[in-house]
GROMACS .gro file of C-alpha atoms in nm:
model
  393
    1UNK     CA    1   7.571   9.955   8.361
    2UNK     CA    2   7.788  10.290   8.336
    3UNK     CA    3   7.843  10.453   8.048
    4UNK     CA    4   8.159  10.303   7.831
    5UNK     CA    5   8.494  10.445   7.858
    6UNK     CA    6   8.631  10.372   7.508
    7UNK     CA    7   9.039  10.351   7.586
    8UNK     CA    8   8.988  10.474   7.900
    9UNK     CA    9   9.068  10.784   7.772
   10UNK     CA   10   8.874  11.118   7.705
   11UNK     CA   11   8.802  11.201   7.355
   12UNK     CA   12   8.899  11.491   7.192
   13UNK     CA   13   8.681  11.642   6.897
   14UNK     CA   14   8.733  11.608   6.554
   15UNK     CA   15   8.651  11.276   6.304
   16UNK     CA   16   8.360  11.058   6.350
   17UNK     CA   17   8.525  10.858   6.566
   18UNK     CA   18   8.554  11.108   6.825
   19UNK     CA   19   8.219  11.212   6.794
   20UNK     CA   20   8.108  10.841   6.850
   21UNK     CA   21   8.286  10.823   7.151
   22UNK     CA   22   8.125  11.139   7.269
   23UNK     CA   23   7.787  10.939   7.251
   24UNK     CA   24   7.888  10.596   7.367
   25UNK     CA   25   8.037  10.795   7.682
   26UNK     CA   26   7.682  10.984   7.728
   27UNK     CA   27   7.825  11.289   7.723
   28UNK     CA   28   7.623  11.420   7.393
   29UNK     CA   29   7.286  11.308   7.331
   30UNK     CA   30   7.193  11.613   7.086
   31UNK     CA   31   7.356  11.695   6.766
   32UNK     CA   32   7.383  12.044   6.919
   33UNK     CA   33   7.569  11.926   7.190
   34UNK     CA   34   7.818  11.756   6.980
   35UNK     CA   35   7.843  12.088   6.849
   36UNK     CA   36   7.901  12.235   7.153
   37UNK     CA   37   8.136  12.008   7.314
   38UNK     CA   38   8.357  11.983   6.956
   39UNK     CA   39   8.345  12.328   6.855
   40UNK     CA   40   8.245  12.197   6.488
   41UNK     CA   41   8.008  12.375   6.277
   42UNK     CA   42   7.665  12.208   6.249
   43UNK     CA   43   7.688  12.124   5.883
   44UNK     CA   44   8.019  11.915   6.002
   45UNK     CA   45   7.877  11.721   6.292
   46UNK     CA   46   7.597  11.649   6.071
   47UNK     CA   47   7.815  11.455   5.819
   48UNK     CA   48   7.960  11.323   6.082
   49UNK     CA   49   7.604  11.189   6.280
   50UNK     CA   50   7.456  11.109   5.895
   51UNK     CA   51   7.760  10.843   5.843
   52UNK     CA   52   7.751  10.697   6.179
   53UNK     CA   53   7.365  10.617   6.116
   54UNK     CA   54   7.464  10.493   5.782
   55UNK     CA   55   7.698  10.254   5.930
   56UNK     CA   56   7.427  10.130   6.153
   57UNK     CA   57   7.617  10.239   6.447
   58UNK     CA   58   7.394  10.538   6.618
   59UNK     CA   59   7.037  10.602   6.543
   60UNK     CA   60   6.847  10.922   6.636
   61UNK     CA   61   6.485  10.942   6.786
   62UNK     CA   62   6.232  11.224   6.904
   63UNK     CA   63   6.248  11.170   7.220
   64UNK     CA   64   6.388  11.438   7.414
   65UNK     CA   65   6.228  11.698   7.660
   66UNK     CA   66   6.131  12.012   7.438
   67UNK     CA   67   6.189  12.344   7.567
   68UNK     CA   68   5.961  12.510   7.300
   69UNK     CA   69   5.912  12.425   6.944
   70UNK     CA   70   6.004  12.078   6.833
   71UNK     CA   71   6.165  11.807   7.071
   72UNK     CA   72   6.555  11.756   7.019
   73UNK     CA   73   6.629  11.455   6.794
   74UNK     CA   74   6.819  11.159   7.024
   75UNK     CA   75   7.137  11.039   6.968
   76UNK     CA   76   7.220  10.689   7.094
   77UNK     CA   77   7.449  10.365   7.030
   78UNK     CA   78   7.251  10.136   6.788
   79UNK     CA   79   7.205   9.830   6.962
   80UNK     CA   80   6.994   9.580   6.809
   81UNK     CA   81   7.283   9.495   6.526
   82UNK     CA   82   7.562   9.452   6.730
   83UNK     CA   83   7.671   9.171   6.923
   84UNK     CA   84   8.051   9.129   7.132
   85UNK     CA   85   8.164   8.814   7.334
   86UNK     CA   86   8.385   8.798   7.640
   87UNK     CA   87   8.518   8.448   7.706
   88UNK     CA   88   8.647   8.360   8.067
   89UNK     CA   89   8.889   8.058   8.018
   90UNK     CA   90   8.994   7.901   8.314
   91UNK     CA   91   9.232   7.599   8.414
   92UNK     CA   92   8.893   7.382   8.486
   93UNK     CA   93   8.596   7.629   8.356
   94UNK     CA   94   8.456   7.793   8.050
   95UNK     CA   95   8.243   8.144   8.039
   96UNK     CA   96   8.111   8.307   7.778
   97UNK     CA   97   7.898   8.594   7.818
   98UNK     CA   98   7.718   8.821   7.504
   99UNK     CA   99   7.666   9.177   7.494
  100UNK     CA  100   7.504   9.436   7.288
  101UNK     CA  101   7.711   9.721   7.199
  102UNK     CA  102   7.625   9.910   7.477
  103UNK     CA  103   7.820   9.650   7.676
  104UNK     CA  104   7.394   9.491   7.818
  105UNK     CA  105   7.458   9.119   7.894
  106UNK     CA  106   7.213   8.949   7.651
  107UNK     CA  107   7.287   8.549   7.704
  108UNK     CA  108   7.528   8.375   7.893
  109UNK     CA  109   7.685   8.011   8.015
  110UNK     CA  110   7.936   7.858   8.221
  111UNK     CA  111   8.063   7.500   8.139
  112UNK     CA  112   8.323   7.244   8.286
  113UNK     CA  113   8.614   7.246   8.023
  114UNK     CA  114   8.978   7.171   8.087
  115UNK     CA  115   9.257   7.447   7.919
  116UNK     CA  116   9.465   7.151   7.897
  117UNK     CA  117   9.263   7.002   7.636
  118UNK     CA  118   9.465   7.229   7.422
  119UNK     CA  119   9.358   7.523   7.191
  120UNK     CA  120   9.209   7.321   6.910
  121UNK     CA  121   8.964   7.159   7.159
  122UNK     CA  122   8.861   7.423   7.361
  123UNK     CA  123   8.839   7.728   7.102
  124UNK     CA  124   8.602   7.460   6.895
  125UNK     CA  125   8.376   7.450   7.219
  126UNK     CA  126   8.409   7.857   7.237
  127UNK     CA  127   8.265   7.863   6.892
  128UNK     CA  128   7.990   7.602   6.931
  129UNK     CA  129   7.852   7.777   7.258
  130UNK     CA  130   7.894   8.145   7.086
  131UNK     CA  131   7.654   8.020   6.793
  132UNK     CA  132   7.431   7.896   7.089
  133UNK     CA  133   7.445   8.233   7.238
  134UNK     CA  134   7.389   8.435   6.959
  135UNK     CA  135   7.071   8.196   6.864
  136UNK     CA  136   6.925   8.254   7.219
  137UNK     CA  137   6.991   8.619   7.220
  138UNK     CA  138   6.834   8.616   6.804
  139UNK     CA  139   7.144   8.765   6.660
  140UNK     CA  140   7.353   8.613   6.349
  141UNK     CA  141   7.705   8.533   6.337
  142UNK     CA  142   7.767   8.844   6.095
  143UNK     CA  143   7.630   9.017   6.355
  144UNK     CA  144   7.925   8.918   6.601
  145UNK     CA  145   8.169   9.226   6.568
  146UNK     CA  146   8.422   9.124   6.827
  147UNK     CA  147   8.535   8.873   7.056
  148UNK     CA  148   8.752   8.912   7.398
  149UNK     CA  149   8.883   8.640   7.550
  150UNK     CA  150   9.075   8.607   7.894
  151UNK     CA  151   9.333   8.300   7.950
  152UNK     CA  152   9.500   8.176   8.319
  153UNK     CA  153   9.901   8.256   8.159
  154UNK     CA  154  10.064   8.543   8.003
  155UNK     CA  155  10.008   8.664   7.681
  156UNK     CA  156  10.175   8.918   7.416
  157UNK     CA  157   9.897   9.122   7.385
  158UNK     CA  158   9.999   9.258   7.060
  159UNK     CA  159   9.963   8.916   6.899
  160UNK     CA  160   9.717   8.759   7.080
  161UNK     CA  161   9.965   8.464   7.151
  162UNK     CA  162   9.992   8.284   7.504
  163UNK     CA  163  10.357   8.329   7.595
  164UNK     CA  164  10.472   8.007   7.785
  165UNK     CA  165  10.155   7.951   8.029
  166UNK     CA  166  10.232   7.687   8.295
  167UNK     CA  167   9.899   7.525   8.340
  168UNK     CA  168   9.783   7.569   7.959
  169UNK     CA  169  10.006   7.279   7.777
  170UNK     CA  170   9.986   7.300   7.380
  171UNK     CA  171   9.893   7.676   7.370
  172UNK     CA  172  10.280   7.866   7.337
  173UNK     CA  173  10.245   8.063   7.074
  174UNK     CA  174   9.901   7.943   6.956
  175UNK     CA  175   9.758   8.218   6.691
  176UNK     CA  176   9.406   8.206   6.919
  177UNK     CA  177   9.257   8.541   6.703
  178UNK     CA  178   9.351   8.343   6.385
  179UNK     CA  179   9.101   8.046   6.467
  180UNK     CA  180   8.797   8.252   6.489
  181UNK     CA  181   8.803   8.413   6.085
  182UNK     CA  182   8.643   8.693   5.992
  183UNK     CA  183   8.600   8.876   6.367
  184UNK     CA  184   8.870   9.081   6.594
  185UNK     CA  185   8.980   8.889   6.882
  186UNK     CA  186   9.165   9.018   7.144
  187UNK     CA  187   9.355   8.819   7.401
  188UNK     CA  188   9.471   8.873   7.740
  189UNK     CA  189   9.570   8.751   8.065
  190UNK     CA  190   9.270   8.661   8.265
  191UNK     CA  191   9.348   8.930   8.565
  192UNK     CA  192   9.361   9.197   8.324
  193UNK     CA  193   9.019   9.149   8.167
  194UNK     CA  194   8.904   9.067   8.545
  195UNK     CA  195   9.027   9.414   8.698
  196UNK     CA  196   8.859   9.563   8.318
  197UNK     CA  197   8.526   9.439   8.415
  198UNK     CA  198   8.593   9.549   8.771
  199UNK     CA  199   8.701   9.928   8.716
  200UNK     CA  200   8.403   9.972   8.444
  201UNK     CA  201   8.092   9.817   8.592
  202UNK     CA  202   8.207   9.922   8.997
  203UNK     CA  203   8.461  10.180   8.980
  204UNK     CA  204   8.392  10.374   8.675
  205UNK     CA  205   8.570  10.708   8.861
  206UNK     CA  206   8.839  10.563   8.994
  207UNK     CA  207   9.188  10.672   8.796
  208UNK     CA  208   9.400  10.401   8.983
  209UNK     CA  209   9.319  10.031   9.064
  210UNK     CA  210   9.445   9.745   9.155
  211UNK     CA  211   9.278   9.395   9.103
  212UNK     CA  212   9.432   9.075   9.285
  213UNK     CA  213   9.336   8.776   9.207
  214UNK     CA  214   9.424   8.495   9.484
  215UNK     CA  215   9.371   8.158   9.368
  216UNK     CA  216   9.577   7.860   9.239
  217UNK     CA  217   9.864   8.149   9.204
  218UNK     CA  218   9.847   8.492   9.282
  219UNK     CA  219   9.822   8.812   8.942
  220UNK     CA  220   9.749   9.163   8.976
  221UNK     CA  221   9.572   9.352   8.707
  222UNK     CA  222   9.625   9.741   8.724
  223UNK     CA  223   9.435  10.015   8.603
  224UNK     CA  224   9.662  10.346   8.561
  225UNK     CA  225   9.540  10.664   8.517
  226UNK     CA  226   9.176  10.465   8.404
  227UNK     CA  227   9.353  10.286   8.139
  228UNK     CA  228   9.458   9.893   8.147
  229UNK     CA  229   9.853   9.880   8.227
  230UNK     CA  230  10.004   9.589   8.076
  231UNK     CA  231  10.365   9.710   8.057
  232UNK     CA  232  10.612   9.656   7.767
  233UNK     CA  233  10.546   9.278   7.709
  234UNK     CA  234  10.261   9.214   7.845
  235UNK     CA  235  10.365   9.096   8.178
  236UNK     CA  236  10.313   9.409   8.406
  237UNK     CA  237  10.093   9.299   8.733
  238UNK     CA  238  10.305   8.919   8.744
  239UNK     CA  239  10.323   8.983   9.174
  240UNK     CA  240  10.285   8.632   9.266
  241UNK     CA  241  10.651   8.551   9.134
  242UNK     CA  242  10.780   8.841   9.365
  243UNK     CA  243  11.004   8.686   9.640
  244UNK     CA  244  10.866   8.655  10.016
  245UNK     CA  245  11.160   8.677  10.251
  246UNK     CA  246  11.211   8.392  10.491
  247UNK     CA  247  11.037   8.093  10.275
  248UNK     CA  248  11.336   7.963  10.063
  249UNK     CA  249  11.192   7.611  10.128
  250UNK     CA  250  10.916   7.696   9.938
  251UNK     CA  251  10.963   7.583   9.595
  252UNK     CA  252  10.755   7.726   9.253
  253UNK     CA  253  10.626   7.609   8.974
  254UNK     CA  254  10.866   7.882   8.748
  255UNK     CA  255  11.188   7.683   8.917
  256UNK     CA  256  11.238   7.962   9.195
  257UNK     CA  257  11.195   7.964   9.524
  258UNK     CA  258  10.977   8.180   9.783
  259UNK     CA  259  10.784   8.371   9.528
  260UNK     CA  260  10.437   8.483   9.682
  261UNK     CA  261  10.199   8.213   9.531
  262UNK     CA  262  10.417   7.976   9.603
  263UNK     CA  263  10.368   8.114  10.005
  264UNK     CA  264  10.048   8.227  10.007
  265UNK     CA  265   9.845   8.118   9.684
  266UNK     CA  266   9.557   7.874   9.710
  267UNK     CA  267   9.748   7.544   9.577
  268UNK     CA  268  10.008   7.638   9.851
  269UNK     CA  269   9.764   7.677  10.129
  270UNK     CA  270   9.624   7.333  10.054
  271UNK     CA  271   9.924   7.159  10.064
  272UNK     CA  272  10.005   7.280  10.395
  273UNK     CA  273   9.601   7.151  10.533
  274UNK     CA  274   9.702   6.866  10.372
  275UNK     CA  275  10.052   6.792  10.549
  276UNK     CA  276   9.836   6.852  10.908
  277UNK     CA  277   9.590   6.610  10.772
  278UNK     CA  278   9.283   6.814  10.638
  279UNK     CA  279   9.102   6.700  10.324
  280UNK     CA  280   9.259   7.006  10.062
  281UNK     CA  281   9.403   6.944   9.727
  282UNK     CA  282   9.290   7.262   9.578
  283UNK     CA  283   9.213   7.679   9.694
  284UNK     CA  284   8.817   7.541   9.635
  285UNK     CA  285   8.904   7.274   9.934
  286UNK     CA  286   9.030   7.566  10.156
  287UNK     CA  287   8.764   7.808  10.130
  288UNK     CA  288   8.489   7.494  10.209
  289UNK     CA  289   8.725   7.456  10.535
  290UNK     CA  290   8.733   7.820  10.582
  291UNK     CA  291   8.339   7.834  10.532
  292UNK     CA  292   8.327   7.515  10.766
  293UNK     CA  293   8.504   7.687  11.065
  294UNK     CA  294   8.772   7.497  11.049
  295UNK     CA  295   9.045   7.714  11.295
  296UNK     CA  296   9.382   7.567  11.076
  297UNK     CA  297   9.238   7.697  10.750
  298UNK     CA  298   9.119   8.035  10.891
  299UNK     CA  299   9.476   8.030  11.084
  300UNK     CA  300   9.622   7.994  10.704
  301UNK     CA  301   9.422   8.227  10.530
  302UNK     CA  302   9.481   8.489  10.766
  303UNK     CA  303   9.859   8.426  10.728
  304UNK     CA  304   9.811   8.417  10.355
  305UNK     CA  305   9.676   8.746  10.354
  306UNK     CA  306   9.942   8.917  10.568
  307UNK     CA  307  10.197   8.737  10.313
  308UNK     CA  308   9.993   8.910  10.039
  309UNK     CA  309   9.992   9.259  10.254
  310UNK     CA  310  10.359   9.241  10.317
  311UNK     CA  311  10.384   9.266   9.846
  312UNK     CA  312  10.104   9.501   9.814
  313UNK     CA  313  10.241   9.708  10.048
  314UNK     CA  314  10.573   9.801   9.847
  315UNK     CA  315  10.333   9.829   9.565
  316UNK     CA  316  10.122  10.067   9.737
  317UNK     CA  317  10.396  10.307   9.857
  318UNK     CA  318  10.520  10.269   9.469
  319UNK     CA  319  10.197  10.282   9.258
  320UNK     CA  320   9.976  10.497   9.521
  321UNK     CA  321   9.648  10.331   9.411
  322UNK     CA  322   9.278  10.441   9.531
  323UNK     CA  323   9.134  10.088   9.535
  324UNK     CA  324   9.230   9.727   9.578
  325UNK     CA  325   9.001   9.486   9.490
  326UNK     CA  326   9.058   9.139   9.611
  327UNK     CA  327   8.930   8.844   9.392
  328UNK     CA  328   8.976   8.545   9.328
  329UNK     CA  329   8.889   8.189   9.447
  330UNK     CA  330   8.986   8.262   9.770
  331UNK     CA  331   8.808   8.616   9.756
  332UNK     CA  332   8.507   8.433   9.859
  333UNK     CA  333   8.641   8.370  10.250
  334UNK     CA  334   8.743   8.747  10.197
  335UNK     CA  335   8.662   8.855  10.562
  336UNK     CA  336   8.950   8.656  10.699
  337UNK     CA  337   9.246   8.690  10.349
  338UNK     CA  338   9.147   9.070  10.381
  339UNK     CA  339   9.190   9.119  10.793
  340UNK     CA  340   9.544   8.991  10.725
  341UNK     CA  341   9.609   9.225  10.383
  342UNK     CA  342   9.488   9.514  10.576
  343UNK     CA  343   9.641   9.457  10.866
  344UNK     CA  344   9.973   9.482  10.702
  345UNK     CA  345   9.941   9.749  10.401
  346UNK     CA  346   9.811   9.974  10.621
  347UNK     CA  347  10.096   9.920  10.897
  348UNK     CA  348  10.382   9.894  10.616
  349UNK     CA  349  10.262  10.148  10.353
  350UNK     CA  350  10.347  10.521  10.403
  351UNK     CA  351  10.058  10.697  10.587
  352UNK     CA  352  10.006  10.948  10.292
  353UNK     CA  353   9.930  10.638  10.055
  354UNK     CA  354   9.702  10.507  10.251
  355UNK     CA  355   9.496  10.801  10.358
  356UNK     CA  356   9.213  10.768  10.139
  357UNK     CA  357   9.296  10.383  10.027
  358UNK     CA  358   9.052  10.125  10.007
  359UNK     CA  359   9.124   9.744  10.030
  360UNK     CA  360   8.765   9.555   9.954
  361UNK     CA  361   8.646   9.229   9.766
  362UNK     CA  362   8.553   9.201   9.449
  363UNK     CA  363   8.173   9.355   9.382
  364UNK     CA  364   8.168   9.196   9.001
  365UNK     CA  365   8.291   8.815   9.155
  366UNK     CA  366   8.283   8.503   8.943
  367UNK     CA  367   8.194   8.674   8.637
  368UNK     CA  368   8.435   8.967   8.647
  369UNK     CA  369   8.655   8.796   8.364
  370UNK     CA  370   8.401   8.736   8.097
  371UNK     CA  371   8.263   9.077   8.165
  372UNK     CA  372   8.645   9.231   8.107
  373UNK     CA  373   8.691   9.057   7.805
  374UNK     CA  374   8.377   9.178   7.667
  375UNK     CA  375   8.426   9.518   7.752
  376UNK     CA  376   8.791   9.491   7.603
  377UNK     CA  377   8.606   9.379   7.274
  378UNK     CA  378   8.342   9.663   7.288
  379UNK     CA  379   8.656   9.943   7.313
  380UNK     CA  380   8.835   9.825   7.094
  381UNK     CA  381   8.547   9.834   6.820
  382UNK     CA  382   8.438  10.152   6.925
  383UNK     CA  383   8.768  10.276   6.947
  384UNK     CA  384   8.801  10.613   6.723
  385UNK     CA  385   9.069  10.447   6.516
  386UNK     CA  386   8.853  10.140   6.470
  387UNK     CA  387   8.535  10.338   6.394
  388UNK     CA  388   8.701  10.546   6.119
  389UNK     CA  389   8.791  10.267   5.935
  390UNK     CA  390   8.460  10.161   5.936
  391UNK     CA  391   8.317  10.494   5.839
  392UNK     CA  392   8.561  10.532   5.583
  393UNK     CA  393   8.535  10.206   5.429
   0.00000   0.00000   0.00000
């Protein structure tokens, strides 16, 4: 996988925090070239190194290329005592995927589980399949440093605390890092962690993304200047409750009318099949017709997509992004959602913002969100902040 970006952001020298990220980035594998990209004396970045190792968080090998004399001494990310967890909660479907620090899958598993259960019921099956994981994978639960977890419904990021989701009954205001003692949990929207996992692992220099997700309802994650945008509250990316002129019949679940997923999203595509008869309840039942050939779901899609063009378009002229990645449920029928999204970004978006744009699916798919939140985990521990308490501790 490519090397981490802690923060998104590019360190500067100075405490061992910054000379951590230096290492996790790959930029300094030598104590002489922390040296040399910090400007410190050598007697400094070797206090600096000597804690780190004591921390268990870097260890040093001979195993560099000599140029004469003795090989340089390696510096790398110690692995082995680490362990993060990104959990993918959906409305129907639970992921959980463990990484070493380096942000290396080492165990995963994907389970049935309903988020309205409520918290108490599905964070206690969270837990049971992280000890699971971290058995498989022969790490201890001391050895868990952080946990990331993405949910289907807005979230104050600052708290961790789901902020009136529609489809997740029983979770406003649930205190989901307070259930899982002892470890830093970070929570966010499931579309941010997805276009996380997406910039890192497929678009590591790209400095401004967009990830769409198209399935029951319609989010956009957004990557700005390579760091996660979530806006004041929490909320920035919410496109599927933007209004879609000429559908006022189309009614919402957040008591509007003609907002985007309410036009184009999956649930709204099956209802439509299902008025001309077709067997769809859900944006699974559409892409099966889709896949099947059938010409009213491909005539829907395609429709869908230009809806979807018609949004990203304004947000293209105002945002000016490299990439769009399309994912989602209905991601998977992407040849026919993305012909319509093309089709009209590149026919409504200035010509200068779309000069070098690229619309494409999703290269990370189904696993995308557990990836994200792991990753989101992983930077935040290795955050320079977060390391500097540790050294200093």
């Amino acid at each position: 996988m490519p090397d981490l970006i802690v923060g998104g952001m590019t360190p500067q020298p100075g405490s061992a925090g910054d000379v951590l990220t230096l290492i996790s980035a790959g930029s300094a594998t030598t104590r002489s070239d922390l040296a040399r990209l910090t400007g410190l004396a050598r007697s400094t970045i070797s206090q600096r190194v000597d804690a780190l190792i004591e921390r268990g968080l870097v260890e040093e090998s001979e195993s560099g290329e000599s140029t004469g004399g003795r090989p340089p001494r390696q510096l790398r990310l110690h692995a082995e005592d680490h362990a993060f967890a990104g959990v993918d909660l959906g409305a129907t479907h639970c992921r959980v995927a463990l990484m070493d620090i380096s942000g290396q899958v080492l165990a995963e598993c994907e389970d049935p589980l309903l988020i309205g259960e409520g918290p108490e019921n599905v964070l206690a099956h969270v837990d049971q399949r992280l000890d699971r994981l971290l058995g498989e994978a022969g790490r201890t639960r001391p050895m868990l440093r952080a946990i990331g977890i993405g949910v289907p419904g807005p979230v104050e990021f600052a708290t961790g605390r789901p902020n009136n989701p529609p489809i997740m009954p029983g979770w406003n205001d649930y205190p989901v890092p307070e259930y899982f003692g002892g470890v830093s949990v970070l929570v966010d929207n499931d579309v941010n962690v997805m276009a996380l996992g997406e910039h890192r692992h497929s678009f590591p220099e790209t400095r401004h993304l967009l990830f769409v997700k198209v399935g029951t309802g319609i989010g956009c994650g957004i990557v700005a200047d390579g760091k996660l945008h979530r806006g004041a509250q929490g909320s920035a990316g919410d496109i599927g409750h933007i209004r879609v002129s000429g559908h006022e019949d189309a009614g919402c679940r957040c008591g509007n009318s003609a907002c985007l997923e309410a036009v184009a999203g999956g649930a709204a595509i099956a209802r439509k099949l299902a008025e001309l008869g077709l067997p769809a309840e859900s944006g699974a039942d559409v892409v099966a017709l889709v896949q099947a050939g059938d010409t009213q779901a491909l005539r829907l899609v395609r429709e869908a997509g230009r809806h979807i063009g018609e949004v990203l378009a304004g947000l293209v002229n105002f945002f000016n992004p490299e990439v769009i990645v399309i994912g989602g449920a209905l991601s998977r029928v992407h040849e026919h959602l993305l012909a319509g999204i093309r089709e009209t970004v590149y026919r409504r978006s200035l010509p200068l913002a779309t000069h070098h744009l690229s619309i494409t699916p999703s290269r990370t798919g189904i696993d995308a969100a557990a990836l994200g939140a792991g990753l989101l985990a992983i930077e935040h521990y290795l955050s320079p902040e977060n390391i500097n308490r540790i050294v200093s501790a």
